[in-house]
């Protein structure tokens, strides 16, 4: 509709599931991939055990409610093992919450309660199509991420034939690479895309 024939795609965390599907369906439209701590495989993904039920529904609906605050977001991320030295600011929390203000909590509930073998089988099948991608990939990964561990990087590197020089592992960084190392992320992505 917009007349965009080719674009770069940056992904982080759960966004990887959407990005991998886009790559599977239309690899020819994607010129560059930028991957920040995202879901690649069941191997190296210490996914949180989230039980279906009223408590989980209330917790996830807090994201789209007016009560969402830095404290709620930080507590939620900490409970999922997404800890780090960097504490999210109000602006950073808003960046996570804003897309969910339109009532996306049912989708979050569905996602978190359906992290299972079916999802991982679908992810494995999708990863088998990565060979169709002809563009370049940049990986920026926080090594202190307890959930999306650095063990996923070799799987990603093999599946997309990523050269070593396009992989940057930050030993002092956890899950929130863009928030914890914004200057490095901007510099690496800008250089990778060849933009000013």
PDB file of C-alpha atoms in Angstrom:
ATOM      1  CA  UNK A   1       0.000   0.000   0.000  1.00  0.00           C
ATOM      2  CA  UNK A   2       2.860   2.390   0.844  1.00  0.00           C
ATOM      3  CA  UNK A   3       4.944   1.365  -2.146  1.00  0.00           C
ATOM      4  CA  UNK A   4       7.779   0.030   0.016  1.00  0.00           C
ATOM      5  CA  UNK A   5       9.391  -2.858  -1.811  1.00  0.00           C
ATOM      6  CA  UNK A   6      12.181  -3.553   0.666  1.00  0.00           C
ATOM      7  CA  UNK A   7      12.792  -2.758   4.330  1.00  0.00           C
ATOM      8  CA  UNK A   8      15.011  -3.521   7.308  1.00  0.00           C
ATOM      9  CA  UNK A   9      13.480  -5.417  10.221  1.00  0.00           C
ATOM     10  CA  UNK A  10      14.560  -4.999  13.855  1.00  0.00           C
ATOM     11  CA  UNK A  11      13.215  -7.417  16.458  1.00  0.00           C
ATOM     12  CA  UNK A  12      13.374  -7.847  20.216  1.00  0.00           C
ATOM     13  CA  UNK A  13      11.866 -10.341  22.663  1.00  0.00           C
ATOM     14  CA  UNK A  14       8.380 -11.611  21.642  1.00  0.00           C
ATOM     15  CA  UNK A  15       8.585  -9.455  18.521  1.00  0.00           C
ATOM     16  CA  UNK A  16      10.857 -12.134  17.128  1.00  0.00           C
ATOM     17  CA  UNK A  17       7.885 -14.452  16.675  1.00  0.00           C
ATOM     18  CA  UNK A  18       6.241 -11.877  14.412  1.00  0.00           C
ATOM     19  CA  UNK A  19       9.495 -11.066  12.627  1.00  0.00           C
ATOM     20  CA  UNK A  20      10.303 -14.738  11.930  1.00  0.00           C
ATOM     21  CA  UNK A  21       6.854 -15.172  10.426  1.00  0.00           C
ATOM     22  CA  UNK A  22       7.388 -12.116   8.207  1.00  0.00           C
ATOM     23  CA  UNK A  23      10.749 -13.547   7.143  1.00  0.00           C
ATOM     24  CA  UNK A  24       9.136 -16.900   6.375  1.00  0.00           C
ATOM     25  CA  UNK A  25       6.350 -15.391   4.282  1.00  0.00           C
ATOM     26  CA  UNK A  26       8.205 -12.645   2.399  1.00  0.00           C
ATOM     27  CA  UNK A  27      11.991 -12.990   2.680  1.00  0.00           C
ATOM     28  CA  UNK A  28      12.510 -11.031  -0.541  1.00  0.00           C
ATOM     29  CA  UNK A  29      11.056  -7.849   0.990  1.00  0.00           C
ATOM     30  CA  UNK A  30      13.534  -7.752   3.894  1.00  0.00           C
ATOM     31  CA  UNK A  31      16.963  -6.265   3.177  1.00  0.00           C
ATOM     32  CA  UNK A  32      18.474  -6.426   6.683  1.00  0.00           C
ATOM     33  CA  UNK A  33      17.660  -8.137   9.975  1.00  0.00           C
ATOM     34  CA  UNK A  34      18.677  -6.722  13.352  1.00  0.00           C
ATOM     35  CA  UNK A  35      18.175  -9.149  16.237  1.00  0.00           C
ATOM     36  CA  UNK A  36      18.191  -8.098  19.894  1.00  0.00           C
ATOM     37  CA  UNK A  37      17.596 -10.846  22.495  1.00  0.00           C
ATOM     38  CA  UNK A  38      14.658 -12.593  20.906  1.00  0.00           C
ATOM     39  CA  UNK A  39      13.142 -16.065  20.706  1.00  0.00           C
ATOM     40  CA  UNK A  40      15.111 -18.264  18.321  1.00  0.00           C
ATOM     41  CA  UNK A  41      14.737 -21.801  19.671  1.00  0.00           C
ATOM     42  CA  UNK A  42      13.597 -23.768  22.683  1.00  0.00           C
ATOM     43  CA  UNK A  43      17.300 -24.387  23.320  1.00  0.00           C
ATOM     44  CA  UNK A  44      18.569 -21.501  25.406  1.00  0.00           C
ATOM     45  CA  UNK A  45      15.078 -20.159  26.095  1.00  0.00           C
ATOM     46  CA  UNK A  46      14.338 -20.463  29.801  1.00  0.00           C
ATOM     47  CA  UNK A  47      10.747 -19.490  29.277  1.00  0.00           C
ATOM     48  CA  UNK A  48       8.697 -18.387  32.256  1.00  0.00           C
ATOM     49  CA  UNK A  49       6.160 -20.814  33.616  1.00  0.00           C
ATOM     50  CA  UNK A  50       2.898 -18.883  33.384  1.00  0.00           C
ATOM     51  CA  UNK A  51      -0.212 -20.674  34.585  1.00  0.00           C
ATOM     52  CA  UNK A  52      -3.577 -19.909  33.009  1.00  0.00           C
ATOM     53  CA  UNK A  53      -6.094 -18.374  35.372  1.00  0.00           C
ATOM     54  CA  UNK A  54      -7.599 -15.249  36.862  1.00  0.00           C
ATOM     55  CA  UNK A  55      -4.374 -13.997  38.491  1.00  0.00           C
ATOM     56  CA  UNK A  56      -2.475 -14.119  35.175  1.00  0.00           C
ATOM     57  CA  UNK A  57      -5.377 -12.404  33.385  1.00  0.00           C
ATOM     58  CA  UNK A  58      -5.362  -9.574  35.942  1.00  0.00           C
ATOM     59  CA  UNK A  59      -1.588  -9.173  35.785  1.00  0.00           C
ATOM     60  CA  UNK A  60      -1.509  -8.979  31.996  1.00  0.00           C
ATOM     61  CA  UNK A  61      -4.552  -6.708  31.805  1.00  0.00           C
ATOM     62  CA  UNK A  62      -2.650  -4.238  34.009  1.00  0.00           C
ATOM     63  CA  UNK A  63      -0.479  -3.531  30.970  1.00  0.00           C
ATOM     64  CA  UNK A  64      -3.345  -1.979  29.064  1.00  0.00           C
ATOM     65  CA  UNK A  65      -4.921  -0.314  32.085  1.00  0.00           C
ATOM     66  CA  UNK A  66      -4.228   3.140  33.435  1.00  0.00           C
ATOM     67  CA  UNK A  67      -2.610   1.662  36.555  1.00  0.00           C
ATOM     68  CA  UNK A  68       0.500   0.478  34.747  1.00  0.00           C
ATOM     69  CA  UNK A  69       3.565   2.047  36.289  1.00  0.00           C
ATOM     70  CA  UNK A  70       7.296   1.630  36.363  1.00  0.00           C
ATOM     71  CA  UNK A  71       6.931  -0.446  39.553  1.00  0.00           C
ATOM     72  CA  UNK A  72       4.423  -2.854  37.945  1.00  0.00           C
ATOM     73  CA  UNK A  73       6.495  -3.186  34.776  1.00  0.00           C
ATOM     74  CA  UNK A  74       9.760  -3.676  36.666  1.00  0.00           C
ATOM     75  CA  UNK A  75       8.185  -6.246  38.977  1.00  0.00           C
ATOM     76  CA  UNK A  76       6.715  -8.119  36.022  1.00  0.00           C
ATOM     77  CA  UNK A  77       9.999  -8.133  34.095  1.00  0.00           C
ATOM     78  CA  UNK A  78      11.901  -9.181  37.232  1.00  0.00           C
ATOM     79  CA  UNK A  79       9.452 -12.034  37.859  1.00  0.00           C
ATOM     80  CA  UNK A  80      10.077 -13.246  34.296  1.00  0.00           C
ATOM     81  CA  UNK A  81      13.829 -13.288  34.937  1.00  0.00           C
ATOM     82  CA  UNK A  82      14.438 -10.240  32.728  1.00  0.00           C
ATOM     83  CA  UNK A  83      16.628  -8.536  35.292  1.00  0.00           C
ATOM     84  CA  UNK A  84      19.527  -6.198  34.821  1.00  0.00           C
ATOM     85  CA  UNK A  85      21.371  -3.281  36.343  1.00  0.00           C
ATOM     86  CA  UNK A  86      19.312  -0.846  34.285  1.00  0.00           C
ATOM     87  CA  UNK A  87      15.941   0.098  35.753  1.00  0.00           C
ATOM     88  CA  UNK A  88      13.323   1.205  33.231  1.00  0.00           C
ATOM     89  CA  UNK A  89      12.319   4.870  33.188  1.00  0.00           C
ATOM     90  CA  UNK A  90       8.722   6.088  32.813  1.00  0.00           C
ATOM     91  CA  UNK A  91       9.411   6.843  29.116  1.00  0.00           C
ATOM     92  CA  UNK A  92      10.847   3.363  28.520  1.00  0.00           C
ATOM     93  CA  UNK A  93       7.888   1.728  30.245  1.00  0.00           C
ATOM     94  CA  UNK A  94       5.541   3.799  28.111  1.00  0.00           C
ATOM     95  CA  UNK A  95       7.315   2.431  25.034  1.00  0.00           C
ATOM     96  CA  UNK A  96       6.390  -1.097  26.104  1.00  0.00           C
ATOM     97  CA  UNK A  97       2.900  -0.257  27.309  1.00  0.00           C
ATOM     98  CA  UNK A  98       1.704   2.145  24.574  1.00  0.00           C
ATOM     99  CA  UNK A  99       1.119  -0.554  21.920  1.00  0.00           C
ATOM    100  CA  UNK A 100      -1.003  -2.454  24.440  1.00  0.00           C
ATOM    101  CA  UNK A 101      -3.265   0.436  25.418  1.00  0.00           C
ATOM    102  CA  UNK A 102      -5.824  -0.699  22.844  1.00  0.00           C
ATOM    103  CA  UNK A 103      -6.669  -3.880  24.753  1.00  0.00           C
ATOM    104  CA  UNK A 104      -3.951  -6.276  23.640  1.00  0.00           C
ATOM    105  CA  UNK A 105      -3.987  -8.030  27.012  1.00  0.00           C
ATOM    106  CA  UNK A 106      -5.970 -11.015  25.610  1.00  0.00           C
ATOM    107  CA  UNK A 107      -3.171 -11.538  23.076  1.00  0.00           C
ATOM    108  CA  UNK A 108      -0.540 -11.364  25.828  1.00  0.00           C
ATOM    109  CA  UNK A 109      -2.508 -13.827  27.927  1.00  0.00           C
ATOM    110  CA  UNK A 110      -2.782 -16.184  24.975  1.00  0.00           C
ATOM    111  CA  UNK A 111       0.928 -15.896  24.211  1.00  0.00           C
ATOM    112  CA  UNK A 112       2.231 -16.424  27.739  1.00  0.00           C
ATOM    113  CA  UNK A 113      -0.088 -19.323  28.490  1.00  0.00           C
ATOM    114  CA  UNK A 114       0.626 -21.088  25.197  1.00  0.00           C
ATOM    115  CA  UNK A 115       4.416 -21.254  25.263  1.00  0.00           C
ATOM    116  CA  UNK A 116       4.496 -24.968  24.574  1.00  0.00           C
ATOM    117  CA  UNK A 117       5.726 -27.689  22.220  1.00  0.00           C
ATOM    118  CA  UNK A 118       3.395 -26.524  19.435  1.00  0.00           C
ATOM    119  CA  UNK A 119       4.931 -23.056  19.496  1.00  0.00           C
ATOM    120  CA  UNK A 120       8.466 -24.463  19.475  1.00  0.00           C
ATOM    121  CA  UNK A 121       7.653 -26.861  16.614  1.00  0.00           C
ATOM    122  CA  UNK A 122       6.309 -23.922  14.594  1.00  0.00           C
ATOM    123  CA  UNK A 123       9.449 -21.946  15.433  1.00  0.00           C
ATOM    124  CA  UNK A 124      11.672 -24.857  14.295  1.00  0.00           C
ATOM    125  CA  UNK A 125       9.713 -25.168  11.033  1.00  0.00           C
ATOM    126  CA  UNK A 126      10.029 -21.430  10.430  1.00  0.00           C
ATOM    127  CA  UNK A 127      13.773 -21.503  11.151  1.00  0.00           C
ATOM    128  CA  UNK A 128      14.138 -24.151   8.426  1.00  0.00           C
ATOM    129  CA  UNK A 129      13.077 -21.467   5.902  1.00  0.00           C
ATOM    130  CA  UNK A 130      15.780 -18.967   6.920  1.00  0.00           C
ATOM    131  CA  UNK A 131      17.930 -20.117   4.009  1.00  0.00           C
ATOM    132  CA  UNK A 132      15.533 -18.228   1.715  1.00  0.00           C
ATOM    133  CA  UNK A 133      16.680 -14.912   3.208  1.00  0.00           C
ATOM    134  CA  UNK A 134      19.355 -13.250   1.048  1.00  0.00           C
ATOM    135  CA  UNK A 135      19.992 -10.153   3.165  1.00  0.00           C
ATOM    136  CA  UNK A 136      22.400  -9.456   6.005  1.00  0.00           C
ATOM    137  CA  UNK A 137      21.844  -9.947   9.734  1.00  0.00           C
ATOM    138  CA  UNK A 138      23.206  -8.051  12.751  1.00  0.00           C
ATOM    139  CA  UNK A 139      22.933  -9.549  16.247  1.00  0.00           C
ATOM    140  CA  UNK A 140      23.154  -7.418  19.412  1.00  0.00           C
ATOM    141  CA  UNK A 141      22.708  -9.620  22.481  1.00  0.00           C
ATOM    142  CA  UNK A 142      22.844  -9.042  26.232  1.00  0.00           C
ATOM    143  CA  UNK A 143      24.694 -11.982  27.784  1.00  0.00           C
ATOM    144  CA  UNK A 144      23.124 -11.532  31.245  1.00  0.00           C
ATOM    145  CA  UNK A 145      19.609 -12.308  29.969  1.00  0.00           C
ATOM    146  CA  UNK A 146      18.364 -15.222  32.101  1.00  0.00           C
ATOM    147  CA  UNK A 147      15.386 -16.003  29.830  1.00  0.00           C
ATOM    148  CA  UNK A 148      16.620 -15.482  26.259  1.00  0.00           C
ATOM    149  CA  UNK A 149      20.125 -16.741  26.852  1.00  0.00           C
ATOM    150  CA  UNK A 150      23.230 -16.321  24.731  1.00  0.00           C
ATOM    151  CA  UNK A 151      22.948 -20.071  23.925  1.00  0.00           C
ATOM    152  CA  UNK A 152      20.472 -19.081  21.220  1.00  0.00           C
ATOM    153  CA  UNK A 153      23.048 -17.077  19.262  1.00  0.00           C
ATOM    154  CA  UNK A 154      24.935 -20.057  17.711  1.00  0.00           C
ATOM    155  CA  UNK A 155      21.600 -21.494  16.513  1.00  0.00           C
ATOM    156  CA  UNK A 156      20.718 -18.152  14.948  1.00  0.00           C
ATOM    157  CA  UNK A 157      24.197 -17.775  13.453  1.00  0.00           C
ATOM    158  CA  UNK A 158      24.044 -21.208  11.801  1.00  0.00           C
ATOM    159  CA  UNK A 159      20.471 -20.765  10.514  1.00  0.00           C
ATOM    160  CA  UNK A 160      21.195 -17.380   8.887  1.00  0.00           C
ATOM    161  CA  UNK A 161      24.919 -17.839   8.065  1.00  0.00           C
ATOM    162  CA  UNK A 162      25.836 -14.729  10.057  1.00  0.00           C
ATOM    163  CA  UNK A 163      29.532 -13.775   9.966  1.00  0.00           C
ATOM    164  CA  UNK A 164      31.254 -13.393  13.350  1.00  0.00           C
ATOM    165  CA  UNK A 165      31.820  -9.666  12.799  1.00  0.00           C
ATOM    166  CA  UNK A 166      28.020  -9.134  12.735  1.00  0.00           C
ATOM    167  CA  UNK A 167      27.544 -10.615  16.205  1.00  0.00           C
ATOM    168  CA  UNK A 168      28.005  -8.408  19.253  1.00  0.00           C
ATOM    169  CA  UNK A 169      27.581  -9.999  22.683  1.00  0.00           C
ATOM    170  CA  UNK A 170      27.506  -7.496  25.546  1.00  0.00           C
ATOM    171  CA  UNK A 171      28.751  -9.290  28.665  1.00  0.00           C
ATOM    172  CA  UNK A 172      27.555  -6.556  31.043  1.00  0.00           C
ATOM    173  CA  UNK A 173      24.047  -6.281  29.569  1.00  0.00           C
ATOM    174  CA  UNK A 174      20.868  -8.247  30.240  1.00  0.00           C
ATOM    175  CA  UNK A 175      17.559  -8.343  28.337  1.00  0.00           C
ATOM    176  CA  UNK A 176      16.971  -4.675  27.547  1.00  0.00           C
ATOM    177  CA  UNK A 177      19.866  -4.079  25.168  1.00  0.00           C
ATOM    178  CA  UNK A 178      18.361  -0.943  23.591  1.00  0.00           C
ATOM    179  CA  UNK A 179      17.713   0.653  26.992  1.00  0.00           C
ATOM    180  CA  UNK A 180      20.942  -0.508  28.637  1.00  0.00           C
ATOM    181  CA  UNK A 181      23.278   0.365  25.745  1.00  0.00           C
ATOM    182  CA  UNK A 182      21.409   2.890  23.568  1.00  0.00           C
ATOM    183  CA  UNK A 183      24.536   4.560  22.153  1.00  0.00           C
ATOM    184  CA  UNK A 184      26.053   1.216  21.125  1.00  0.00           C
ATOM    185  CA  UNK A 185      22.806   0.047  19.546  1.00  0.00           C
ATOM    186  CA  UNK A 186      22.397   3.257  17.546  1.00  0.00           C
ATOM    187  CA  UNK A 187      26.033   3.171  16.411  1.00  0.00           C
ATOM    188  CA  UNK A 188      25.972  -0.510  15.394  1.00  0.00           C
ATOM    189  CA  UNK A 189      22.605  -0.358  13.627  1.00  0.00           C
ATOM    190  CA  UNK A 190      23.484   2.872  11.819  1.00  0.00           C
ATOM    191  CA  UNK A 191      26.780   1.420  10.592  1.00  0.00           C
ATOM    192  CA  UNK A 192      25.109  -1.865   9.623  1.00  0.00           C
ATOM    193  CA  UNK A 193      22.422  -0.141   7.572  1.00  0.00           C
ATOM    194  CA  UNK A 194      24.904   2.321   6.081  1.00  0.00           C
ATOM    195  CA  UNK A 195      22.904   5.353   7.202  1.00  0.00           C
ATOM    196  CA  UNK A 196      23.899   8.615   8.885  1.00  0.00           C
TER     197      UNK A 196
END
